[in-house]
Short mmCIF file of C-alpha atoms in Angstrom, two decimals:
data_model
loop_
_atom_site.label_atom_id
_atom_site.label_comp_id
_atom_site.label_asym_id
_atom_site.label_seq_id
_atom_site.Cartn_x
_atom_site.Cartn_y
_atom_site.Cartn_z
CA UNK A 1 -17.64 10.18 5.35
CA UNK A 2 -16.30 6.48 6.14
CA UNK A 3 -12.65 6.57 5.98
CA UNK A 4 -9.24 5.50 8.13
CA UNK A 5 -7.97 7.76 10.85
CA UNK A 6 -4.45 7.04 11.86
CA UNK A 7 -3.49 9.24 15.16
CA UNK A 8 -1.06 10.95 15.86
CA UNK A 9 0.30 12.25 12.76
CA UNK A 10 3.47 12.68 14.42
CA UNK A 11 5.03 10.87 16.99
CA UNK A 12 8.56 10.82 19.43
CA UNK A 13 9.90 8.18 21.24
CA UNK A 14 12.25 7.84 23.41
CA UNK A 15 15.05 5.30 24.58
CA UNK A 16 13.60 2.34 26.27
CA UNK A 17 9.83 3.67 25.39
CA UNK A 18 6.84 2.02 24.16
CA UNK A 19 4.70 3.74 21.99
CA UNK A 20 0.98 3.20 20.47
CA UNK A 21 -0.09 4.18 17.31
CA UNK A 22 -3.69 4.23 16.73
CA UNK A 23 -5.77 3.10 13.47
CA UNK A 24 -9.75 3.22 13.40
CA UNK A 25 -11.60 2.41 10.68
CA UNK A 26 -15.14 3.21 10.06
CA UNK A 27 -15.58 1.25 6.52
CA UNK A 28 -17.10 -1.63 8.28
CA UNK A 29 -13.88 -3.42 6.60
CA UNK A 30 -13.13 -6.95 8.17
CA UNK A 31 -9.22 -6.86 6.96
CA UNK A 32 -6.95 -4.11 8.88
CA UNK A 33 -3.40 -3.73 7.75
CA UNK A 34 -0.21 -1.52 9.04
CA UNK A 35 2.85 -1.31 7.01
CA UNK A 36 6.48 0.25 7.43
CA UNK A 37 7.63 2.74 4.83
CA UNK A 38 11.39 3.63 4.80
CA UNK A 39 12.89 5.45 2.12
CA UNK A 40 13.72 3.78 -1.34
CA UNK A 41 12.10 0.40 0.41
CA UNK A 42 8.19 0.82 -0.10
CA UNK A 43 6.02 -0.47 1.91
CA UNK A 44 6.65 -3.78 4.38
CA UNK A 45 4.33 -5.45 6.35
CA UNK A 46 4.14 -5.51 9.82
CA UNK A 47 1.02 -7.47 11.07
CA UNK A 48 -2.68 -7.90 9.35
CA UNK A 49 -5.54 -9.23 10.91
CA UNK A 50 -8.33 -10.64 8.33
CA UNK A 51 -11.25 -10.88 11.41
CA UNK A 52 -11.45 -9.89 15.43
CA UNK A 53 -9.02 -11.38 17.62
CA UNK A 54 -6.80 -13.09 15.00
CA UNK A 55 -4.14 -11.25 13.28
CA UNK A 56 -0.85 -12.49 11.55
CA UNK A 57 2.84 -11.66 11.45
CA UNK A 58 4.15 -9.80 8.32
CA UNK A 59 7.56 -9.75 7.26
CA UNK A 60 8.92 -7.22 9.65
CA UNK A 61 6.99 -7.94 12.62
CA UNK A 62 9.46 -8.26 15.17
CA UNK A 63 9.64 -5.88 17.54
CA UNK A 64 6.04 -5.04 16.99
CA UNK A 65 2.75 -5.92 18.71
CA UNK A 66 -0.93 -5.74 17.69
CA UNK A 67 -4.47 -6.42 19.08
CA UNK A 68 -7.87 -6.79 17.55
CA UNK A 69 -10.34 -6.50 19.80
CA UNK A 70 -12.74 -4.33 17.62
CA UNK A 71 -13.37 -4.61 14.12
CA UNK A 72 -12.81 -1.11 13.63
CA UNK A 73 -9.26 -0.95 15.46
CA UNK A 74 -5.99 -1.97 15.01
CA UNK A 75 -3.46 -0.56 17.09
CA UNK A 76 -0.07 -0.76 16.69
CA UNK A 77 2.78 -0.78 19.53
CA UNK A 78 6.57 -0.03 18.82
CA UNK A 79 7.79 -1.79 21.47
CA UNK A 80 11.61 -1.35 23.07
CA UNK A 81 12.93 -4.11 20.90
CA UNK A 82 12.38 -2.05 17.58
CA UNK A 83 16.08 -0.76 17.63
CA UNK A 84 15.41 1.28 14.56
CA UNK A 85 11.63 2.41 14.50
CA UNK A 86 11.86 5.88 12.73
CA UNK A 87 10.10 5.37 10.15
CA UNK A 88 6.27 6.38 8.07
CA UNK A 89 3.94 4.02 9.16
CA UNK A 90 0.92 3.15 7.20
CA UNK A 91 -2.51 2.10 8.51
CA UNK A 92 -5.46 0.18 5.35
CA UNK A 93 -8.04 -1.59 5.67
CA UNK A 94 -9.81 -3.73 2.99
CA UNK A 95 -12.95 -5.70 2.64
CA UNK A 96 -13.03 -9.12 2.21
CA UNK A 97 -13.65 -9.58 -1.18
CA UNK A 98 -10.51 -10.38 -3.61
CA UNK A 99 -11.40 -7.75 -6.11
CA UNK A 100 -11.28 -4.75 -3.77
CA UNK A 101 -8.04 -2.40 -2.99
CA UNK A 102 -6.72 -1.38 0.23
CA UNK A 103 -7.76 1.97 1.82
CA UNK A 104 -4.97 3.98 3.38
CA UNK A 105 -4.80 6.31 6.30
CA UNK A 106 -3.02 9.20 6.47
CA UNK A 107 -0.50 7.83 8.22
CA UNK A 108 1.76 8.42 11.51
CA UNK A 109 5.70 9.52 11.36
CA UNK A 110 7.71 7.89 14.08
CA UNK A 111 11.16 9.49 15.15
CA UNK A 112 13.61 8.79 17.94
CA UNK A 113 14.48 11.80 20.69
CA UNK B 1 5.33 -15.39 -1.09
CA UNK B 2 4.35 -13.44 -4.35
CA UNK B 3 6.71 -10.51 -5.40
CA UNK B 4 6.49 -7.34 -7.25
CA UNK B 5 9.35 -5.58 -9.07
CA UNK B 6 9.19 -1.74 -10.23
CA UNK B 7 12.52 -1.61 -11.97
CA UNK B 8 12.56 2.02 -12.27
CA UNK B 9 13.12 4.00 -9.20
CA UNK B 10 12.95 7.49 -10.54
CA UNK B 11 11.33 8.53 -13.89
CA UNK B 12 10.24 11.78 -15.02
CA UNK B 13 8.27 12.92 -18.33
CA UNK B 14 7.42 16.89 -20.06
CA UNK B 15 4.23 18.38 -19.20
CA UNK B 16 1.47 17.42 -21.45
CA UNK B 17 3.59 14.27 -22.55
CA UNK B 18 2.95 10.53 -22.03
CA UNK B 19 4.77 8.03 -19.29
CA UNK B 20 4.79 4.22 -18.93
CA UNK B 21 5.94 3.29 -15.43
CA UNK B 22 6.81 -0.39 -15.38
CA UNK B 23 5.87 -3.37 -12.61
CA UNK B 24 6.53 -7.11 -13.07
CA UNK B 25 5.38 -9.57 -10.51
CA UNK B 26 6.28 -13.50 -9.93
CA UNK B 27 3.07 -15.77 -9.09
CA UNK B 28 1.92 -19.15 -9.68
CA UNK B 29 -1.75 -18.49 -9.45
CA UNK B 30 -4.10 -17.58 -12.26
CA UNK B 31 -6.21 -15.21 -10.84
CA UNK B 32 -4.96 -12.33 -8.82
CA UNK B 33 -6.14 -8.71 -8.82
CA UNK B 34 -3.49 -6.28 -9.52
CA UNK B 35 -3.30 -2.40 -8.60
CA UNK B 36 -1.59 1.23 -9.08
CA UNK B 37 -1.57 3.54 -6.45
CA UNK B 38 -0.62 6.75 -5.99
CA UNK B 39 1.48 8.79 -3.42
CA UNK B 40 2.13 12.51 -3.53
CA UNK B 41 4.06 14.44 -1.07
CA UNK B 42 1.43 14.67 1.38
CA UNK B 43 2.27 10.63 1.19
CA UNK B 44 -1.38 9.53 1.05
CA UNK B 45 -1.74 6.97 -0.94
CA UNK B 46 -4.74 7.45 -4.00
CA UNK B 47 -5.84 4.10 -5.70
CA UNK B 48 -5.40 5.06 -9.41
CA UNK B 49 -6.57 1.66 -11.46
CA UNK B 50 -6.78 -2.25 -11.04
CA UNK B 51 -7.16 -4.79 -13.33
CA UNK B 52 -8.21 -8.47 -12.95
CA UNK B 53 -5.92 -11.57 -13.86
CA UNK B 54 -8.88 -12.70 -15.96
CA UNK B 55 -9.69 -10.08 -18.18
CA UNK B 56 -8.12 -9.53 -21.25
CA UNK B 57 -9.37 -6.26 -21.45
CA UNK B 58 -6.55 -3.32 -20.39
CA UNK B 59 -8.14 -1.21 -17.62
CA UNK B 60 -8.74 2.84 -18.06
CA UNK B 61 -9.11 5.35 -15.78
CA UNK B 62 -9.21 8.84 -17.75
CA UNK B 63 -6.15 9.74 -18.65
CA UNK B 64 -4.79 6.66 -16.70
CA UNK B 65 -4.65 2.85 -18.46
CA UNK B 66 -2.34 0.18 -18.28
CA UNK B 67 -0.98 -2.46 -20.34
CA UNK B 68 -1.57 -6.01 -18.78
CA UNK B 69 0.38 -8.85 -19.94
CA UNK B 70 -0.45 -11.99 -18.81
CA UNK B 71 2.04 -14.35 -20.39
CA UNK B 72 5.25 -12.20 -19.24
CA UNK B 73 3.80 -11.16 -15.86
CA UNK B 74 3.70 -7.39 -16.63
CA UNK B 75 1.55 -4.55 -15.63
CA UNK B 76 2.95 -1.27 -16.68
CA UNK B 77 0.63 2.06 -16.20
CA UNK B 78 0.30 5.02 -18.95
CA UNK B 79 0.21 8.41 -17.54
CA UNK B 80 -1.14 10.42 -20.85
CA UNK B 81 -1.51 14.51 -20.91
CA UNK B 82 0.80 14.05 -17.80
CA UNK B 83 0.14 17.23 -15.83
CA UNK B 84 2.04 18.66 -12.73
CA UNK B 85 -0.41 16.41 -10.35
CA UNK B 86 0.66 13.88 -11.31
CA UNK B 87 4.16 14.15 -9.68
CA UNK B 88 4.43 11.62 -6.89
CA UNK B 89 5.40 8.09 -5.98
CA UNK B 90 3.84 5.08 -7.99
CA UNK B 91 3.04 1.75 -6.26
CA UNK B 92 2.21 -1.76 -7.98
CA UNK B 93 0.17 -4.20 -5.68
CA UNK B 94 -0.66 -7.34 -6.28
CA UNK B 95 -3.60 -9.11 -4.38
CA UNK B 96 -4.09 -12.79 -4.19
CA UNK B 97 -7.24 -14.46 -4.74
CA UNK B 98 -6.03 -16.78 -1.96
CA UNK B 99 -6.25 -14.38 0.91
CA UNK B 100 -5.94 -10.79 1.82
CA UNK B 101 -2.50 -9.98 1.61
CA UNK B 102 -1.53 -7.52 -0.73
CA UNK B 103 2.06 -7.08 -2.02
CA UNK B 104 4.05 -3.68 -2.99
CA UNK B 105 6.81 -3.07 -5.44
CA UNK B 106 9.28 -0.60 -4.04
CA UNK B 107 8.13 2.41 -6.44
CA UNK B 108 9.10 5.20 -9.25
CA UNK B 109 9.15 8.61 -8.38
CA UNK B 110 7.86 10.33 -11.22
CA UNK B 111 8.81 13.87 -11.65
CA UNK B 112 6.66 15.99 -13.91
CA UNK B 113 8.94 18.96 -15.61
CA UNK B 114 6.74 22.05 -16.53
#
C-alpha cells in the first residue's frame, strides 16, 4: 500500500544535539510537506518543497533544515538553534494538482532530555 | 498569506445528535479548494471532505457534509448521527489554486458524550 512513513515515532534530544527526522513517501507525490504541531496552535509550517532540490521556508523555519534530493524524501533536521523543539511533527505529501488534499504520516514526537 | 479561523476551540455534541463545527477563511482569489480533516488521539490525521470554490453544490460524505458559503467566506462541517468515533480534533485547510501550500485553522476538539 502507497502511503507516508515518518521514522522514528519517538524521538530525544539532547542539549546542543542535532537530530534527523525522516519522511519517505511512496505516492509518487511531487509536493512533500513537514509541519509543527504544538498544543492549542495547529499545525505551522516548517519547509515544503514542490519538486527535487528546491524547497521553501514556511513560517517557522528557523532553526530548521531540509534537503530534497529524492522525490520520495524529505528529511527534516532540528538543528541546535531550535531552542524549543518539543513538539509533534507532521510529515504530507500531495500531488501536484490543486484539487487534491495532503496525505499525512503518522508522525514523529520530539522531546528534550 | 491566506488565513483560516476555527473560532471554536472545544465543542462537544450527545451521541446520535448533530454538530456544526465552524471555519472562516480570508482570500482574495476565486478559486481555492477547501478541506476537513480529521485527528483522533492516535493524532493521524483522516481527510473527511473537500469542496471546490466553484461549485455551488455543498459536498457530502455519509454522514459528513458541509455548508459552503461563498459570499461570507465560510465553510462549516455537519457531523450527523454523531457517534463516539467521531471524537477527535477537526482541521479546516484551505488550498490555493496558485500553488501548493495549504493553510490550517487551529482546530475544535469535539467531544462526543455517550
Amino acid at each position: 500500500d502507497g502511503g507516508i512513513t515518518q521514522s522514528p515515532k519517538y524521538l530525544f534530544r539532547k542539549e546542543g544535539q542535532n537530530v534527523t527526522l525522516s519522511c519517505e513517501q511512496n505516492l509518487n507525490h511531487d509536493a512533500m510537506y513537514w509541519y509543527r504541531q504544538d498544543p492549542g496552535q495547529g499545525l505551522r509550517l516548517i519547509y515544503y518543497s514542490q519538486i527535487v532540490n528546491d524547497f521553501q521556508k514556511g513560517d517557522i523555519a528557523e532553526g530548521y533544515s531540509v534537503s530534497r534530493e529524492k522525490k520520495e524524501s524529505f528529511p527534516l533536521t532540528v538543528t541546535s538553534a531550535q531552542k524549543n523543539p518539543t513538539a509533534f511533527y507532521l510529515c504530507a505529501s500531495s500531488r501536484d494538482r490543486v484539487n487534491q488534499p495532503q496525505h499525512f504520516g503518522d508522525g514523529t514526537r520530539l522531546s528534550i532530555l | 498569506a491566506q488565513t483560516v479561523t476555527q473560532s471554536q476551540p472545544e465543542m462537544s455534541v450527545q451521541e446520535a445528535e448533530t454538530v456544526t463545527l465552524s471555519c472562516t477563511y480570508d482570500t482574495s482569489e476565486s478559486d481555492y479548494y477547501l478541506f476537513w480533516y480529521k485527528q483522533p488521539p492516535s493524532r493521524q490525521m483522516i481527510l473527511v471532505i473537500r469542496q471546490e470554490a466553484y461549485k455551488q453544490q455543498n459536498a457530502t460524505e455519509n454522514r459528513f457534509s458541509v455548508n459552503f458559503q461563498k459570499a461570507a467566506k465560510s465553510f462549516s462541517l455537519k457531523i450527523s448521527d454523531s457517534q463516539l468515533g467521531d471524537a477527535a480534533m477537526y482541521f479546516c485547510a484551505y488550498r490555493s489554486m496558485a500553488g501548493n501550500q495549504f493553510y490550517f485553522g487551529t482546530g475544535t476538539s469535539l467531544t462526543v458524550i455517550p
